[in-house]
Amino acid sequence: MLVLFFWLARAACQVPMDAGFAMLEKGQFTEAVDFFSNVLKDVPDNKTARICLGRATGLGGNPGEALVIFNDLLVDHPGDIEVLYNMAEANLWNDNPEAAIRVYGEILTTKPRDGQALLGSANGYAALKDYETAVMTIDKAVAVDPSNPQAQLSRKFIYLARSDELRRQGEIASAHDHLDTVLVLFPGDEQALFDKATTYLFEQSPGEAQRIFKDLQPVTMQKVRVMSGLSYTSLLLADRADFLRYADSALYYQDQIEEVRLDLYMNKARALTLNNRSAEANALLDSLITLYPEEDGLKLCRVQLRLWQGRKASALQEYTRLYQTDTLSNDLKVGLAEAYNANGLRRSARDLAVLAASMQPDNPDTRRMARNMKLAIRPTIETALAFSSDKGGNEATEWTGSFGVHWLDNVHSKVTFSNRQVRNTNEGSRLSRQSMGFATSWQMVGALGWKASLVHDRLESAEREFDVRLSGQVGFLWNPGNSHSFEGSFSTSFMDYNPSLLSQTIRTSHYKLVYHAYTFHRIGTFNQLIYTRQSDQNQRFLYFGSLYYNLSVYPVIQCAVNYSYFGYDLARPEIYFSPDRFQTIEAMVKVDSAPLQGKRWQYLLVLASGYQFIEDNSAQWTLRAEAKLSYDIHDRIQAQASYLYSNAANSTAAGFTFNQVSGGVKIIF
């Protein structure tokens, strides 16, 4: 607008004022005020000099005085287009965009395609944060004069603001569309790219956000910002090594500025903790707390690390103490909610997370946490239908259903129903089993949890109907740290693979121990021991071990070597597969999308191949394949389907090649 004004002023002015115009162009507003004041002493009614004086006064820091000058001009020159332009702009200088829009509207009444008035109106609407109207208005201004650089620049900032508004309203696709428009107009624009990464984070797509940060890394001067973004997305993608590497890089670039940023040091402490370097993390925080004893953020970070290090009960106790002294802190609410959740106090976690999200509705982390915690404690119904068969003529159709509910803060219970129809096409035999069960799990405050279940079965055949005794399970799960877990249980069940086994009502009692360890080097091991006693006087010992490496953790791409061994005391080949000694060794690849939060499609693919050794027989090649696919029809409705194939003898009770197809639905109320 300033360039247009000077052109019009020069064209209309007969008094030599080029020196004053130059002062305005150079931003020498004090000198310009003196210059035009002197001009007006000689020609007090000169419109151009009065306009220039008003502009110099307003741009020089006295917008109120400028508005008085333009009001006086409007009295002397009612409806004058130049005066109206400046009058509207003066209202913007005075933080009165409503008045500016009214003045621009007066111009547009007679000149509806006036580009300058449209541009000014758009800026006025933007100042009022009415970005939707601002977008429509700036689009009209650009359509009138696409070559106007001021209009294009205003369009950029208005589109950025509208995109941010749409993101906050949850209209993610529209937010992306506005940012894409900016990137078409200004390719590689850093602010648009940073905003696009933020939008991806808001929609739980950290992989896409990280891609943008990596593209920005070699070109941006905002190194600390981009390294912090890469560090944060690495955390979300469960890449612990990169989380620490980028946290160090952010600190390195910040040190070049010679300005201390405690949030970057806290980020490094978190990264050290997740890389199993807790002693270094604690030492770093202790040194910072010594230097900055009044910084509450450092104290909160120390408690958070205590939680991440597996000291759940201690972290909950400290968060509770801090929260009692500062109930207004949203960071404390988030931390306490995480501590409640880690200790199994699901309802308390949900209530606090929802409160934190209501106070920070634009924070994607608190929104995600609140949503997940709300869904985690809602009642659920699950139902599934499965069909299986093998080359031995055994077939089974099984329907299962369950209803689960969190009826106490840290107790989850489930009622289950099933109907299993088994038959052998070679023998013409058929048998059915109807079951009803009750299962419950109890998470104690700390690392220990308990689980128990009770099932009642009723068997029925063409010849007779009879009840069998109850079966069930009791066990514990212990997580002493983030990298280790132990599980132990005792359970009883009945062999039910085919009609012959069901009719025998062979009760099995299993004593199971499980140990799982995972290191920050992406290497893990899973070990399982099961000792089984059976009502037919037989016994079985089973060991399964897996050594695996995660090529990727988001999604999981896992390579593993598995070994299994089991053997029975007594051979019962006429009833079930019961070798004296059975071993398998296999290589396995697994792809699992489970860590990909916020995705409607989820999948699991497992492919394993190796050899099995049955007693002293020669090695036999084995193949095992599993595929699962699920789709979120709605946030609370999920459809699932799966397929399983195996020719390994240990996959069935009889040792035949085995296939199973199943499908089901999960509903969250």
XYZ file of C-alpha atoms in Angstrom:
669
model
C 0.000 0.000 0.000
C 2.883 2.375 0.788
C 4.313 2.054 -2.753
C 0.894 2.750 -4.307
C 0.443 5.816 -2.122
C 3.809 7.298 -3.112
C 3.036 6.781 -6.795
C -0.343 8.512 -6.458
C 1.139 11.289 -4.312
C 3.904 12.052 -6.749
C 1.456 12.054 -9.637
C -0.917 14.461 -7.895
C 1.535 16.710 -6.072
C 2.760 19.985 -7.504
C 4.722 20.991 -4.392
C 8.290 19.528 -4.335
C 8.164 16.881 -1.586
C 10.507 14.184 -2.965
C 12.834 14.556 0.014
C 9.952 13.834 2.392
C 8.823 10.832 0.338
C 12.367 9.463 0.554
C 12.323 9.849 4.344
C 9.109 7.825 4.541
C 10.490 5.139 2.252
C 13.637 4.847 4.417
C 11.636 4.738 7.669
C 12.965 8.105 8.882
C 9.615 9.001 10.398
C 10.706 11.693 12.879
C 12.480 13.602 10.089
C 9.424 13.100 7.840
C 7.111 14.592 10.480
C 9.319 17.720 10.679
C 9.541 17.936 6.893
C 5.808 17.723 6.175
C 4.946 19.973 9.135
C 7.117 22.643 7.554
C 5.486 22.089 4.157
C 2.044 22.564 5.688
C 3.076 25.914 7.159
C 3.295 27.149 3.579
C 0.396 25.147 2.055
C -1.862 24.169 5.003
C -4.570 22.644 2.808
C -2.294 20.382 0.739
C -3.948 16.965 0.889
C -0.821 15.008 -0.018
C 1.287 16.693 2.656
C -1.415 16.078 5.276
C -1.640 12.391 4.307
C 2.155 12.071 4.488
C 2.199 13.780 7.867
C -0.458 11.368 9.119
C 1.516 8.369 7.858
C 4.801 9.615 9.331
C 3.076 10.298 12.651
C 1.368 6.895 12.830
C 4.339 4.861 11.642
C 6.555 6.864 13.962
C 4.748 5.590 17.023
C 1.778 7.908 17.474
C -1.139 6.100 15.787
C -3.739 8.010 17.809
C -2.523 11.368 16.493
C -2.452 9.929 12.966
C -6.091 8.924 13.296
C -7.009 12.510 14.250
C -5.194 13.800 11.148
C -7.049 11.387 8.849
C -10.393 12.150 10.477
C -9.825 15.848 9.771
C -8.873 14.979 6.198
C -12.046 12.963 5.746
C -14.107 15.977 6.862
C -12.425 18.120 4.203
C -12.423 15.371 1.550
C -15.448 13.141 2.163
C -15.325 9.859 0.242
C -11.798 10.514 -1.064
C -10.263 7.131 -1.918
C -6.717 8.031 -0.801
C -7.931 9.345 2.526
C -10.098 6.247 3.053
C -7.143 3.950 2.375
C -5.056 5.715 4.990
C -7.942 6.065 7.412
C -8.486 2.285 7.318
C -4.780 1.605 7.780
C -4.627 4.029 10.706
C -7.388 2.050 12.401
C -5.233 -1.062 12.043
C -2.322 0.815 13.633
C -4.660 1.644 16.530
C -5.632 -2.034 17.001
C -9.153 -1.352 15.826
C -9.616 -3.839 12.952
C -13.426 -3.583 13.144
C -13.256 0.127 12.213
C -10.696 -0.630 9.492
C -12.987 -3.250 7.953
C -15.880 -0.760 7.960
C -13.776 1.794 6.089
C -12.553 -0.785 3.583
C -16.168 -1.874 3.193
C -17.092 1.698 2.248
C -14.514 1.529 -0.556
C -15.710 -1.906 -1.698
C -19.289 -0.693 -1.900
C -18.364 1.422 -4.899
C -15.326 -0.567 -6.047
C -15.996 -4.267 -5.242
C -12.825 -5.391 -7.042
C -10.486 -2.935 -5.365
C -7.407 -5.052 -4.621
C -5.985 -2.791 -1.903
C -9.293 -2.648 -0.038
C -9.677 -6.415 -0.273
C -6.123 -6.892 0.999
C -6.691 -4.495 3.889
C -9.987 -6.176 4.791
C -8.305 -9.572 4.793
C -5.629 -8.292 7.169
C -8.373 -6.810 9.348
C -10.224 -10.103 9.567
C -6.947 -11.846 10.358
C -6.328 -9.368 13.181
C -9.766 -10.318 14.529
C -8.752 -14.003 14.213
C -11.653 -14.537 11.829
C -9.378 -16.590 9.615
C -12.165 -18.235 7.630
C -13.395 -14.853 6.343
C -9.813 -13.660 5.986
C -9.048 -16.590 3.667
C -12.060 -15.870 1.449
C -11.184 -12.165 1.300
C -7.485 -12.612 0.561
C -8.359 -15.081 -2.202
C -10.451 -12.342 -3.828
C -7.567 -9.867 -3.498
C -5.146 -12.287 -5.168
C -7.665 -12.990 -7.935
C -7.823 -9.256 -8.691
C -4.026 -8.893 -8.877
C -2.066 -12.180 -8.762
C 1.220 -10.313 -9.203
C 0.808 -8.232 -6.035
C 3.597 -9.453 -3.699
C 1.938 -7.944 -0.619
C -1.268 -9.875 -1.318
C 0.657 -13.113 -1.809
C 2.608 -12.569 1.418
C -0.576 -11.802 3.367
C -2.164 -14.882 1.850
C 0.717 -16.964 3.154
C 0.365 -15.797 6.748
C -3.443 -15.943 6.681
C -3.331 -19.495 5.316
C -0.814 -20.490 7.998
C -3.067 -19.064 10.707
C -6.176 -20.718 9.228
C -4.336 -24.040 9.033
C -3.420 -23.772 12.710
C -7.056 -22.987 13.542
C -8.307 -25.966 11.528
C -5.776 -28.244 13.205
C -6.977 -27.165 16.629
C -10.548 -27.882 15.526
C -9.537 -31.374 14.424
C -10.071 -30.711 10.691
C -6.732 -32.245 9.765
C -7.293 -32.719 6.018
C -8.284 -29.064 5.556
C -5.299 -27.950 7.629
C -2.998 -29.906 5.315
C -4.719 -28.418 2.240
C -4.034 -24.850 3.415
C -0.392 -25.665 4.163
C -0.009 -27.311 0.755
C -1.330 -24.113 -0.855
C 1.358 -22.105 0.949
C 4.037 -24.559 -0.210
C 2.867 -24.195 -3.801
C 3.135 -20.386 -3.523
C 6.363 -20.483 -1.504
C 8.167 -23.805 -2.178
C 10.273 -24.919 0.773
C 8.805 -22.333 3.138
C 10.169 -23.312 6.540
C 7.244 -22.120 8.637
C 4.796 -24.045 6.460
C 6.951 -27.172 6.718
C 7.292 -26.877 10.501
C 3.518 -26.380 10.738
C 2.960 -29.408 8.524
C 5.152 -31.511 10.809
C 3.163 -30.232 13.811
C -0.069 -31.211 12.062
C 1.267 -34.709 11.425
C 2.144 -35.004 15.119
C -1.337 -33.816 16.017
C -2.865 -36.637 13.926
C -0.514 -39.244 15.448
C 1.678 -39.647 12.340
C 5.200 -39.188 13.764
C 6.819 -40.962 10.819
C 5.553 -38.306 8.399
C 6.596 -35.543 10.782
C 10.087 -37.003 11.075
C 10.416 -37.125 7.288
C 9.784 -33.360 7.156
C 12.293 -32.653 9.931
C 14.913 -34.687 8.047
C 14.199 -32.727 4.861
C 14.624 -29.473 6.804
C 17.816 -30.563 8.554
C 20.342 -29.618 5.816
C 18.676 -26.341 4.780
C 17.265 -24.631 7.873
C 19.097 -22.289 10.207
C 16.730 -23.353 13.001
C 18.956 -26.288 13.939
C 17.810 -26.559 17.551
C 14.168 -26.672 16.515
C 14.685 -29.330 13.847
C 16.910 -31.484 16.086
C 14.346 -31.260 18.878
C 11.700 -32.368 16.384
C 13.814 -35.310 15.259
C 14.469 -36.280 18.873
C 10.776 -36.129 19.777
C 9.639 -38.114 16.750
C 12.330 -40.721 17.472
C 10.835 -41.085 20.948
C 7.368 -41.586 19.476
C 8.779 -44.080 16.977
C 10.446 -45.985 19.849
C 13.906 -45.473 18.333
C 15.809 -45.002 21.563
C 19.262 -44.597 20.052
C 18.130 -41.815 17.695
C 16.180 -40.199 20.534
C 19.470 -39.732 22.385
C 21.524 -38.874 19.294
C 19.221 -36.040 18.247
C 18.849 -34.825 21.845
C 22.648 -34.439 21.956
C 22.592 -32.627 18.598
C 19.958 -30.162 19.828
C 22.147 -29.356 22.846
C 25.206 -28.970 20.622
C 23.534 -26.352 18.422
C 22.025 -24.587 21.433
C 25.494 -24.285 22.982
C 26.562 -22.315 19.898
C 23.996 -19.683 20.902
C 25.402 -19.681 24.455
C 21.966 -19.708 26.027
C 20.934 -22.376 28.527
C 17.694 -24.204 27.750
C 16.763 -26.565 30.536
C 14.128 -28.323 28.431
C 16.886 -29.623 26.132
C 18.862 -30.974 29.089
C 15.735 -32.663 30.456
C 15.143 -34.185 27.030
C 18.648 -35.647 27.112
C 18.031 -37.066 30.601
C 14.911 -38.800 29.314
C 16.829 -40.184 26.347
C 19.619 -41.479 28.603
C 17.039 -43.242 30.763
C 15.417 -44.993 27.810
C 18.875 -46.096 26.664
C 19.461 -47.864 29.997
C 21.863 -45.174 31.196
C 19.856 -44.201 34.252
C 22.882 -43.375 36.402
C 24.009 -40.730 33.883
C 20.478 -39.356 33.605
C 20.131 -39.037 37.380
C 23.559 -37.400 37.692
C 22.691 -34.879 34.967
C 19.421 -33.936 36.658
C 21.026 -33.714 40.102
C 23.640 -31.281 38.778
C 20.941 -29.138 37.132
C 18.811 -29.087 40.279
C 21.881 -27.934 42.234
C 22.335 -25.045 39.790
C 18.613 -24.232 39.466
C 16.969 -25.330 42.747
C 13.796 -23.304 42.107
C 12.972 -24.883 38.740
C 9.912 -27.073 39.259
C 10.300 -28.602 35.782
C 13.536 -30.302 36.836
C 11.859 -31.859 39.866
C 9.004 -33.130 37.720
C 11.466 -34.583 35.234
C 13.233 -36.470 38.021
C 9.964 -38.068 39.126
C 9.108 -38.903 35.512
C 12.438 -40.682 35.102
C 11.760 -42.602 38.284
C 8.553 -43.829 36.640
C 10.339 -44.683 33.393
C 12.984 -46.589 35.347
C 10.295 -48.917 36.663
C 10.009 -47.457 40.181
C 6.259 -47.116 39.762
C 5.095 -47.044 43.381
C 7.792 -44.524 44.383
C 6.965 -42.293 41.408
C 3.250 -42.346 42.237
C 3.965 -41.410 45.846
C 6.156 -38.456 44.821
C 3.735 -37.230 42.116
C 0.895 -37.350 44.664
C 2.918 -35.326 47.157
C 3.802 -32.693 44.561
C 0.243 -32.499 43.265
C -1.077 -31.750 46.732
C 1.105 -28.618 46.779
C 0.256 -27.449 43.229
C -3.084 -28.627 41.857
C -3.028 -26.045 39.043
C 0.028 -27.412 37.220
C -0.992 -29.209 34.045
C 2.405 -30.922 33.773
C 1.767 -32.388 37.219
C -1.644 -33.607 36.129
C -0.130 -35.345 33.104
C 2.648 -36.929 35.166
C 0.289 -38.117 37.890
C -2.075 -39.563 35.266
C 0.826 -41.528 33.762
C 1.807 -42.763 37.221
C -1.765 -43.844 37.983
C -1.899 -45.686 34.676
C 1.463 -47.400 35.190
C 0.278 -48.608 38.590
C -2.953 -49.991 37.172
C -5.220 -47.285 38.622
C -7.071 -46.878 35.327
C -10.061 -44.827 36.436
C -7.973 -42.325 38.376
C -5.652 -42.053 35.377
C -8.580 -41.451 33.043
C -10.123 -38.710 35.197
C -6.876 -36.779 35.545
C -5.924 -37.200 31.868
C -9.294 -35.833 30.742
C -8.854 -32.848 33.063
C -5.351 -32.205 31.693
C -6.573 -32.433 28.094
C -9.392 -29.976 28.778
C -6.811 -27.468 30.002
C -4.529 -28.036 26.987
C -6.855 -28.940 24.091
C -4.178 -28.068 21.519
C -1.561 -30.427 22.960
C -1.513 -33.665 20.921
C 0.202 -35.613 23.712
C -2.416 -34.854 26.340
C -5.227 -35.413 23.836
C -3.788 -38.785 22.838
C -3.243 -39.802 26.446
C -6.780 -38.818 27.474
C -8.347 -40.594 24.500
C -6.385 -43.812 25.086
C -7.084 -43.841 28.799
C -10.804 -43.233 28.268
C -11.066 -46.075 25.779
C -8.957 -48.400 27.936
C -11.538 -48.548 30.716
C -14.719 -48.604 28.662
C -16.779 -51.825 28.737
C -16.113 -54.032 25.720
C -17.855 -56.814 23.853
C -15.864 -59.176 21.656
C -17.130 -61.979 19.477
C -15.324 -64.252 17.025
C -15.927 -67.308 14.862
C -13.108 -69.696 13.914
C -12.875 -72.750 11.702
C -9.903 -75.135 11.777
C -8.989 -78.366 10.030
C -6.057 -80.704 9.506
C -5.079 -83.552 7.211
C -6.140 -86.092 9.797
C -9.811 -85.332 9.208
C -10.171 -83.274 12.384
C -12.370 -80.206 12.074
C -13.557 -77.677 14.618
C -15.879 -74.692 14.598
C -15.745 -72.423 17.605
C -17.719 -69.323 18.528
C -16.460 -67.173 21.391
C -17.870 -64.114 23.051
C -16.889 -61.967 26.005
C -17.945 -58.930 27.970
C -15.249 -57.004 29.837
C -15.471 -54.167 32.326
C -13.231 -52.177 34.690
C -15.414 -52.309 37.755
C -12.772 -51.053 40.200
C -9.900 -48.629 39.773
C -7.342 -51.379 39.215
C -9.486 -54.455 38.569
C -10.633 -55.675 35.160
C -13.063 -58.552 34.814
C -14.430 -60.464 31.875
C -17.261 -62.924 31.351
C -16.639 -65.376 28.507
C -18.807 -67.751 26.523
C -17.851 -70.301 23.879
C -19.324 -73.106 21.863
C -16.880 -75.545 20.240
C -18.017 -78.209 17.789
C -15.395 -80.837 16.966
C -15.653 -83.731 14.540
C -13.516 -86.272 12.750
C -14.636 -86.899 9.180
C -12.680 -90.162 8.955
C -14.342 -91.696 12.004
C -17.702 -89.915 11.767
C -17.465 -88.864 15.414
C -18.746 -85.554 16.737
C -18.735 -83.775 20.075
C -19.560 -80.309 21.378
C -18.483 -78.249 24.339
C -20.250 -75.232 25.820
C -18.258 -73.085 28.211
C -18.903 -70.154 30.468
C -16.117 -68.491 32.341
C -15.130 -65.574 34.529
C -11.676 -63.973 34.458
C -10.278 -61.091 36.451
C -6.960 -59.266 36.691
C -5.742 -57.058 39.495
C -2.843 -54.628 39.097
C -1.263 -53.821 42.431
C 0.417 -50.457 42.962
C 3.946 -51.124 41.778
C 5.313 -53.834 39.511
C 3.143 -56.795 40.510
C -0.155 -57.887 39.017
C -2.409 -60.906 39.505
C -4.842 -62.762 37.292
C -7.347 -65.566 37.831
C -10.066 -67.302 35.857
C -12.696 -69.987 36.334
C -14.402 -71.913 33.528
C -17.313 -74.365 33.574
C -17.600 -76.775 30.631
C -20.513 -78.907 29.502
C -19.810 -81.653 26.962
C -22.408 -83.214 24.739
C -22.384 -86.002 22.137
C -25.045 -87.972 20.274
C -24.814 -90.767 22.829
C -24.733 -88.851 26.074
C -24.591 -85.520 27.811
C -22.386 -84.967 30.826
C -20.834 -82.186 32.860
C -17.134 -81.935 33.543
C -15.386 -80.342 36.429
C -14.312 -76.742 36.637
C -11.042 -75.527 35.136
C -9.211 -72.279 35.666
C -6.021 -70.344 36.135
C -4.202 -68.257 38.716
C -0.991 -66.360 38.047
C 1.130 -63.265 38.456
C 2.981 -60.792 36.256
C 5.990 -58.934 37.615
C 7.726 -56.037 35.822
C 10.738 -55.036 37.919
C 11.919 -52.664 35.170
C 11.274 -51.535 31.642
C 13.547 -54.207 30.154
C 12.472 -57.286 32.090
C 9.272 -59.090 32.934
C 8.418 -62.335 34.683
C 5.213 -64.317 34.577
C 4.130 -67.376 36.489
C 0.863 -69.272 36.522
C -0.923 -72.470 37.372
C -3.817 -73.518 35.162
C -6.028 -76.494 34.477
C -7.823 -77.368 31.250
C -9.089 -80.296 29.198
C -7.753 -81.608 25.913
C -10.321 -80.674 23.294
C -8.640 -80.933 19.902
C -10.848 -83.699 18.509
C -13.867 -85.793 19.617
C -11.684 -88.561 20.974
C -9.783 -86.207 23.239
C -12.922 -84.445 24.399
C -14.630 -87.704 25.281
C -11.584 -88.820 27.313
C -11.921 -85.674 29.505
C -8.180 -85.651 30.128
C -7.451 -82.892 32.614
C -4.138 -81.083 32.254
C -2.467 -79.069 35.010
C 0.141 -76.601 33.764
C 2.857 -74.888 35.780
C 4.312 -72.082 33.677
C 7.186 -69.623 34.023
C 7.992 -66.913 31.469
C 10.936 -64.520 31.301
C 11.182 -61.734 28.727
C 14.103 -59.335 28.393
C 14.625 -56.532 25.891
C 17.687 -54.303 25.594
C 18.050 -50.860 24.073
C 20.237 -52.496 21.399
C 16.953 -53.935 20.009
C 17.975 -57.427 21.038
C 15.560 -59.448 23.144
C 14.929 -62.912 24.413
C 11.748 -64.728 25.341
C 11.870 -67.919 27.412
C 9.012 -70.147 28.521
C 8.996 -73.263 30.708
C 5.875 -75.396 31.175
C 5.555 -78.522 33.268
C 2.274 -80.398 32.728
C 0.658 -83.184 34.733
C -2.315 -85.011 33.224
C -5.165 -87.042 34.676
C -4.133 -90.038 32.519
C -0.894 -90.224 34.578
C 1.185 -88.662 31.816
C 3.600 -85.771 32.226
C 5.114 -83.294 29.815
C 8.013 -80.860 29.987
C 8.164 -78.003 27.461
C 10.711 -75.276 26.789
C 10.459 -72.526 24.203
C 13.156 -69.925 23.647
C 13.490 -67.097 21.177
C 16.381 -64.748 20.505
C 15.253 -61.820 18.389
C 16.415 -58.538 16.889
C 14.135 -55.661 15.929
C 15.218 -54.248 12.587
C 12.524 -51.616 13.038
C 10.273 -50.723 15.927
C 7.724 -48.580 14.114
C 6.268 -50.785 12.758
C 7.964 -53.782 14.346
C 10.080 -55.748 11.901
C 11.554 -58.565 13.918
C 13.942 -61.372 12.997
C 14.295 -64.286 15.403
C 15.732 -67.730 15.929
C 13.320 -69.970 17.870
C 13.984 -73.254 19.586
C 11.437 -75.492 21.250
C 11.596 -78.825 23.037
C 9.022 -81.010 24.709
C 8.683 -84.628 25.733
C 6.147 -86.928 27.396
C 6.786 -89.626 29.992
C 4.290 -91.986 28.387
C 3.448 -92.487 24.723
C -0.269 -92.250 23.872
C -0.088 -92.071 20.050
C -3.535 -93.615 19.631
C -5.077 -90.626 21.460
C -2.719 -87.659 21.074
C 0.720 -86.717 19.790
C 3.043 -87.635 22.677
C 6.649 -88.286 21.611
C 9.389 -88.998 24.095
C 11.424 -86.174 22.602
C 10.477 -83.451 20.129
C 12.558 -80.467 18.998
C 12.222 -77.666 16.470
C 14.524 -74.905 15.355
C 13.309 -72.190 13.035
C 14.058 -68.763 11.666
C 11.228 -66.283 11.957
C 10.321 -62.883 10.541
C 7.506 -60.839 12.064
C 5.982 -57.573 10.913
C 3.622 -55.955 13.404
C 1.924 -52.577 13.045
C 0.776 -52.480 16.684
C 2.980 -49.475 17.626
C 1.449 -47.432 14.785
C -1.105 -45.522 16.836
C -3.948 -43.711 15.182
C -4.066 -45.978 12.121
C -7.359 -47.571 11.110
C -5.676 -50.567 9.503
C -3.564 -52.829 11.699
C -1.723 -55.955 10.641
C 0.461 -58.794 11.873
C 2.447 -61.062 9.569
C 4.569 -63.981 10.822
C 6.577 -66.358 8.648
C 8.758 -69.058 10.181
C 10.579 -72.008 8.654
C 12.976 -74.599 9.988
C 13.250 -78.236 10.936
C 11.618 -80.510 13.476
C 13.111 -83.626 15.034
C 10.715 -86.269 16.388
C 12.622 -88.639 18.658
C 15.336 -90.307 16.543
C 13.667 -89.741 13.181
C 15.351 -87.713 10.457
C 14.776 -83.958 10.295
C 11.544 -82.731 8.730
C 11.101 -79.307 7.107
C 8.471 -77.078 8.712
C 6.625 -73.972 7.657
C 4.476 -71.738 9.806
C 2.573 -68.689 8.568
C 0.224 -66.350 10.397
C -1.616 -63.271 9.184
C -3.931 -60.952 11.103
C -5.726 -57.895 9.812
C -7.977 -55.479 11.656
C -9.827 -52.342 10.648
C -11.296 -49.645 12.881
C -14.744 -49.120 11.413
C -15.235 -46.507 14.110
C -13.175 -45.349 17.073
C -15.063 -47.935 19.105
C -15.727 -50.684 16.557
C -12.982 -52.919 15.218
C -13.302 -55.815 12.752
C -10.638 -58.520 12.716
C -9.682 -61.486 10.538
C -6.823 -63.984 10.782
C -5.330 -67.031 9.115
C -2.908 -69.623 10.519
C -1.069 -72.428 8.747
C 1.484 -74.846 10.164
C 2.866 -78.251 9.283
C 4.913 -78.455 12.488
C 3.788 -81.364 14.659
C 3.777 -79.304 17.835
C 1.046 -77.041 16.438
C -1.642 -79.654 17.021
C -2.310 -82.360 19.531
C -2.180 -85.002 16.804
C 0.710 -83.797 14.634
C -1.106 -83.000 11.375
C -0.767 -80.036 9.021
C -3.125 -77.458 10.433
C -5.168 -74.533 9.031
C -7.357 -72.039 10.867
C -9.451 -69.115 9.638
C -11.211 -66.737 12.010
C -12.988 -63.411 12.107
C -14.520 -61.233 14.769
C -15.671 -57.852 16.010
C -14.725 -55.786 19.057
C -17.048 -53.063 20.320
C -16.099 -50.457 22.931
C -19.036 -48.825 24.692
